[in-house]
């Protein structure tokens, strides 16, 4: 048994988090578990509804295209997902529309310049991605989860949520960078303690199946992650390593989540 993150597992987690790299918004959100769209007027602009759908799918594209070593083709696929969200938002909220296209343009330009994944730390991209993430969390009719990350625990995460699209806002109040990963536990007999004892082996052995990872946050910042969840049992973890390369989950930063 090893307490270290296996390179392939860690690479997948960090690559899946690039969408939210450095997403910093001032202020802290309280713990909520309610759809933001519940009090919206019935005449919600069609562009907003379509834009929400496209924007909500970007994290899945990141997972599919950038898990592992990012490639130019993978980055361009992410840029295309941003552009599709921007196109769908035409006629909707101008800030979200502009942010989606700004993120797409930044990634495309980085590929043309040979800058690679460094773009995900570029202030122009970060600002655009932050604005779009905030739009999805605040204005789209999805389940919203305001979660606080401390050293080393998640606060505000419910024990159970309804199936469907969920948007996580992760506020980092700790002194270390944190990230949030959501993995499905396919076998009801699997003990969470066995997974946490060696997360890398658990993933490689099929005890857990990673569904989404993102919302990378430095101390004092916020990040966002959108994920489609089907009914079942899930494990929410922070797999960022400490100074000795031990994942934060092994310090207790994990929660079990039921999706009904």
CSV table of C-alpha atoms in Angstrom, one decimal:
chain,number,residue,atom,x,y,z
A,1,UNK,CA,0.0,0.0,0.0
A,2,UNK,CA,1.2,3.5,-0.9
A,3,UNK,CA,0.1,6.9,0.4
A,4,UNK,CA,1.2,8.7,-2.7
A,5,UNK,CA,-0.7,9.8,-5.8
A,6,UNK,CA,0.2,7.6,-8.7
A,7,UNK,CA,1.4,9.8,-11.6
A,8,UNK,CA,-1.4,8.9,-14.0
A,9,UNK,CA,-4.1,9.5,-11.4
A,10,UNK,CA,-2.7,12.8,-10.3
A,11,UNK,CA,-2.2,13.9,-13.9
A,12,UNK,CA,-5.8,13.2,-14.7
A,13,UNK,CA,-7.0,15.1,-11.7
A,14,UNK,CA,-4.9,18.2,-12.4
A,15,UNK,CA,-5.6,18.1,-16.2
A,16,UNK,CA,-9.3,17.9,-15.4
A,17,UNK,CA,-9.0,21.0,-13.2
A,18,UNK,CA,-7.5,23.3,-15.8
A,19,UNK,CA,-10.9,24.8,-16.6
A,20,UNK,CA,-11.0,26.3,-13.1
A,21,UNK,CA,-7.3,27.1,-12.6
A,22,UNK,CA,-7.0,30.3,-10.6
A,23,UNK,CA,-10.7,31.1,-10.7
A,24,UNK,CA,-10.8,33.8,-8.0
A,25,UNK,CA,-13.8,35.8,-7.0
A,26,UNK,CA,-13.9,38.0,-3.9
A,27,UNK,CA,-16.2,37.1,-1.1
A,28,UNK,CA,-17.4,33.9,0.3
A,29,UNK,CA,-20.7,32.0,-0.4
A,30,UNK,CA,-22.8,30.3,2.2
A,31,UNK,CA,-23.8,26.7,2.0
A,32,UNK,CA,-26.8,26.3,-0.1
A,33,UNK,CA,-28.5,23.4,-1.9
A,34,UNK,CA,-31.1,24.9,-4.0
A,35,UNK,CA,-31.5,25.5,-7.8
A,36,UNK,CA,-30.9,29.2,-8.5
A,37,UNK,CA,-33.4,29.0,-11.3
A,38,UNK,CA,-36.4,28.5,-9.0
A,39,UNK,CA,-37.4,32.1,-8.8
A,40,UNK,CA,-36.7,33.1,-12.4
A,41,UNK,CA,-39.5,34.5,-14.5
A,42,UNK,CA,-41.2,32.1,-16.9
A,43,UNK,CA,-40.1,34.1,-19.9
A,44,UNK,CA,-36.4,33.3,-19.5
A,45,UNK,CA,-34.7,34.2,-22.8
A,46,UNK,CA,-34.2,31.2,-25.1
A,47,UNK,CA,-30.5,32.3,-25.5
A,48,UNK,CA,-30.0,32.0,-21.7
A,49,UNK,CA,-31.5,28.5,-21.6
A,50,UNK,CA,-29.4,27.3,-24.6
A,51,UNK,CA,-26.3,29.0,-23.3
A,52,UNK,CA,-26.7,27.3,-19.9
A,53,UNK,CA,-26.9,23.9,-21.6
A,54,UNK,CA,-23.8,24.5,-23.7
A,55,UNK,CA,-21.8,26.1,-20.8
A,56,UNK,CA,-22.7,23.2,-18.5
A,57,UNK,CA,-21.1,20.8,-20.9
A,58,UNK,CA,-17.7,22.4,-21.0
A,59,UNK,CA,-16.4,20.5,-17.9
A,60,UNK,CA,-17.2,17.2,-19.6
A,61,UNK,CA,-15.3,18.2,-22.7
A,62,UNK,CA,-12.3,19.1,-20.4
A,63,UNK,CA,-12.5,15.7,-18.8
A,64,UNK,CA,-12.6,13.9,-22.1
A,65,UNK,CA,-10.0,15.9,-23.9
A,66,UNK,CA,-7.5,17.0,-21.3
A,67,UNK,CA,-7.2,14.0,-19.0
A,68,UNK,CA,-3.6,13.2,-19.2
A,69,UNK,CA,-1.1,15.3,-21.2
A,70,UNK,CA,-3.0,18.2,-22.9
A,71,UNK,CA,-2.7,18.2,-26.7
A,72,UNK,CA,-3.4,20.9,-29.3
A,73,UNK,CA,-6.4,19.0,-30.6
A,74,UNK,CA,-7.7,18.6,-27.1
A,75,UNK,CA,-7.3,22.3,-26.3
A,76,UNK,CA,-9.0,23.2,-29.5
A,77,UNK,CA,-11.9,21.0,-28.6
A,78,UNK,CA,-12.2,22.9,-25.3
A,79,UNK,CA,-12.0,26.2,-27.2
A,80,UNK,CA,-14.8,24.9,-29.5
A,81,UNK,CA,-17.0,24.1,-26.5
A,82,UNK,CA,-16.5,27.6,-25.2
A,83,UNK,CA,-17.3,29.1,-28.6
A,84,UNK,CA,-20.5,27.0,-28.8
A,85,UNK,CA,-21.6,28.3,-25.4
A,86,UNK,CA,-20.9,31.8,-26.6
A,87,UNK,CA,-22.9,31.3,-29.8
A,88,UNK,CA,-25.8,29.9,-27.8
A,89,UNK,CA,-25.7,32.9,-25.6
A,90,UNK,CA,-26.0,35.4,-28.5
A,91,UNK,CA,-28.9,37.6,-27.5
A,92,UNK,CA,-28.6,36.5,-23.9
A,93,UNK,CA,-26.5,38.0,-21.0
A,94,UNK,CA,-23.8,40.0,-22.7
A,95,UNK,CA,-21.2,39.4,-20.0
A,96,UNK,CA,-21.6,35.6,-20.2
A,97,UNK,CA,-21.6,35.7,-24.1
A,98,UNK,CA,-18.4,37.8,-24.2
A,99,UNK,CA,-16.7,35.7,-21.5
A,100,UNK,CA,-17.3,32.4,-23.4
A,101,UNK,CA,-15.9,33.8,-26.6
A,102,UNK,CA,-13.0,35.4,-24.8
A,103,UNK,CA,-12.1,32.0,-23.2
A,104,UNK,CA,-12.3,30.3,-26.6
A,105,UNK,CA,-10.1,33.0,-28.3
A,106,UNK,CA,-7.5,32.8,-25.5
A,107,UNK,CA,-7.2,29.0,-25.9
A,108,UNK,CA,-7.1,29.2,-29.7
A,109,UNK,CA,-4.4,31.9,-29.6
A,110,UNK,CA,-2.3,29.9,-27.2
A,111,UNK,CA,-2.4,26.9,-29.5
A,112,UNK,CA,-1.4,29.0,-32.5
A,113,UNK,CA,1.4,30.6,-30.4
A,114,UNK,CA,2.6,27.2,-29.1
A,115,UNK,CA,2.0,28.3,-25.5
A,116,UNK,CA,0.1,25.1,-24.7
A,117,UNK,CA,-1.7,24.7,-21.3
A,118,UNK,CA,0.0,27.8,-19.9
A,119,UNK,CA,-3.0,29.6,-21.1
A,120,UNK,CA,-5.1,28.2,-18.3
A,121,UNK,CA,-3.1,30.4,-15.9
A,122,UNK,CA,-3.2,33.5,-18.2
A,123,UNK,CA,-5.2,36.3,-16.5
A,124,UNK,CA,-7.3,36.9,-19.6
A,125,UNK,CA,-8.5,33.3,-19.7
A,126,UNK,CA,-8.9,33.1,-15.9
A,127,UNK,CA,-11.1,36.2,-15.9
A,128,UNK,CA,-13.3,34.9,-18.8
A,129,UNK,CA,-13.7,31.5,-17.3
A,130,UNK,CA,-14.5,32.9,-13.9
A,131,UNK,CA,-17.3,35.1,-15.4
A,132,UNK,CA,-18.8,32.1,-17.3
A,133,UNK,CA,-18.6,29.9,-14.2
A,134,UNK,CA,-20.3,32.5,-12.1
A,135,UNK,CA,-23.0,32.8,-14.7
A,136,UNK,CA,-23.7,29.1,-14.7
A,137,UNK,CA,-23.8,29.0,-10.9
A,138,UNK,CA,-25.9,32.1,-10.4
A,139,UNK,CA,-28.2,32.2,-13.4
A,140,UNK,CA,-28.8,28.7,-14.7
A,141,UNK,CA,-31.6,26.4,-13.5
A,142,UNK,CA,-29.3,23.7,-12.1
A,143,UNK,CA,-28.8,22.3,-8.6
A,144,UNK,CA,-26.3,24.6,-7.0
A,145,UNK,CA,-23.9,23.6,-4.2
A,146,UNK,CA,-21.9,26.2,-2.4
A,147,UNK,CA,-19.0,24.3,-0.7
A,148,UNK,CA,-16.2,25.6,1.5
A,149,UNK,CA,-12.8,24.0,1.4
A,150,UNK,CA,-10.7,24.1,4.6
A,151,UNK,CA,-7.6,22.3,5.6
A,152,UNK,CA,-8.6,19.5,5.4
A,153,UNK,CA,-12.4,19.2,5.1
A,154,UNK,CA,-15.4,20.1,2.9
A,155,UNK,CA,-18.1,22.2,4.5
A,156,UNK,CA,-21.6,22.7,3.2
A,157,UNK,CA,-21.8,19.6,1.1
A,158,UNK,CA,-25.1,17.8,1.7
A,159,UNK,CA,-25.4,14.0,2.2
A,160,UNK,CA,-27.9,13.7,-0.7
A,161,UNK,CA,-28.9,15.6,-3.8
A,162,UNK,CA,-31.2,14.9,-6.7
A,163,UNK,CA,-30.0,13.4,-10.0
A,164,UNK,CA,-29.3,15.8,-12.8
A,165,UNK,CA,-26.9,18.7,-13.5
A,166,UNK,CA,-25.2,20.1,-10.4
A,167,UNK,CA,-22.9,23.2,-10.2
A,168,UNK,CA,-20.4,23.3,-7.4
A,169,UNK,CA,-18.9,26.6,-6.2
A,170,UNK,CA,-15.8,25.8,-4.2
A,171,UNK,CA,-14.6,28.6,-1.9
A,172,UNK,CA,-11.2,28.0,-0.5
A,173,UNK,CA,-10.8,29.3,3.1
A,174,UNK,CA,-7.8,27.1,3.8
A,175,UNK,CA,-4.0,27.8,3.5
A,176,UNK,CA,-3.5,25.3,0.8
A,177,UNK,CA,-4.7,24.9,-2.8
A,178,UNK,CA,-7.7,22.6,-3.1
A,179,UNK,CA,-9.7,20.9,-5.8
A,180,UNK,CA,-12.8,18.8,-5.9
A,181,UNK,CA,-13.2,15.5,-7.6
A,182,UNK,CA,-16.4,13.4,-7.8
A,183,UNK,CA,-16.1,9.7,-8.3
A,184,UNK,CA,-18.8,7.1,-8.6
A,185,UNK,CA,-18.7,4.0,-6.3
A,186,UNK,CA,-20.3,1.3,-8.5
A,187,UNK,CA,-20.4,-1.4,-5.8
A,188,UNK,CA,-22.6,-0.8,-2.8
A,189,UNK,CA,-20.4,-3.1,-0.8
A,190,UNK,CA,-17.2,-1.0,-1.3
A,191,UNK,CA,-16.1,0.6,2.0
A,192,UNK,CA,-15.0,4.3,1.6
A,193,UNK,CA,-12.2,3.6,4.0
A,194,UNK,CA,-10.7,1.1,1.5
A,195,UNK,CA,-10.8,3.7,-1.2
A,196,UNK,CA,-9.2,6.4,0.9
A,197,UNK,CA,-6.4,4.1,2.1
A,198,UNK,CA,-5.1,4.0,-1.5
A,199,UNK,CA,-7.1,6.2,-3.9
A,200,UNK,CA,-4.8,5.4,-6.9
A,201,UNK,CA,-5.2,1.7,-6.5
A,202,UNK,CA,-8.9,2.1,-5.9
A,203,UNK,CA,-9.3,3.9,-9.2
A,204,UNK,CA,-7.1,1.5,-11.1
A,205,UNK,CA,-8.9,-1.5,-9.6
A,206,UNK,CA,-12.4,-0.1,-10.5
A,207,UNK,CA,-13.5,0.5,-6.9
A,208,UNK,CA,-14.2,4.1,-8.0
A,209,UNK,CA,-14.9,5.7,-11.4
A,210,UNK,CA,-14.0,9.4,-11.8
A,211,UNK,CA,-16.9,11.4,-13.1
A,212,UNK,CA,-15.6,15.0,-12.8
A,213,UNK,CA,-12.7,17.0,-11.4
A,214,UNK,CA,-12.1,20.7,-11.3
A,215,UNK,CA,-12.7,23.9,-9.3
A,216,UNK,CA,-9.0,24.3,-8.6
A,217,UNK,CA,-8.7,27.0,-6.0
A,218,UNK,CA,-5.8,28.8,-4.4
A,219,UNK,CA,-6.4,30.1,-0.8
A,220,UNK,CA,-9.0,32.9,-0.8
A,221,UNK,CA,-10.4,32.2,-4.3
A,222,UNK,CA,-13.4,30.4,-5.7
A,223,UNK,CA,-13.7,27.9,-8.5
A,224,UNK,CA,-16.6,26.1,-10.3
A,225,UNK,CA,-17.4,22.6,-11.5
A,226,UNK,CA,-20.4,21.5,-13.4
A,227,UNK,CA,-21.3,17.8,-13.5
A,228,UNK,CA,-24.1,15.5,-14.6
A,229,UNK,CA,-24.9,13.0,-11.9
A,230,UNK,CA,-27.1,9.9,-12.2
A,231,UNK,CA,-28.5,8.0,-9.2
A,232,UNK,CA,-26.0,6.2,-7.1
A,233,UNK,CA,-23.2,6.4,-4.6
A,234,UNK,CA,-20.4,8.9,-5.0
A,235,UNK,CA,-17.2,10.0,-3.2
A,236,UNK,CA,-16.1,13.6,-3.2
A,237,UNK,CA,-12.4,14.1,-2.6
A,238,UNK,CA,-9.6,16.6,-2.8
A,239,UNK,CA,-6.6,14.8,-4.3
A,240,UNK,CA,-4.2,17.7,-4.2
A,241,UNK,CA,-1.0,16.6,-2.7
A,242,UNK,CA,0.7,18.0,0.4
A,243,UNK,CA,4.4,18.7,0.6
A,244,UNK,CA,5.1,15.0,1.0
A,245,UNK,CA,2.8,14.1,-2.0
A,246,UNK,CA,0.1,12.7,0.2
A,247,UNK,CA,-3.4,13.5,-1.2
A,248,UNK,CA,-5.5,15.8,1.0
A,249,UNK,CA,-8.2,13.1,1.0
A,250,UNK,CA,-5.9,11.0,3.2
A,251,UNK,CA,-5.9,13.8,5.7
A,252,UNK,CA,-9.7,13.5,5.9
A,253,UNK,CA,-10.8,15.7,3.0
A,254,UNK,CA,-13.5,13.5,1.6
A,255,UNK,CA,-17.3,13.1,1.8
A,256,UNK,CA,-19.7,10.4,0.6
A,257,UNK,CA,-22.6,11.7,-1.5
A,258,UNK,CA,-25.8,10.0,-2.4
A,259,UNK,CA,-27.5,11.0,-5.7
A,260,UNK,CA,-31.2,10.0,-5.6
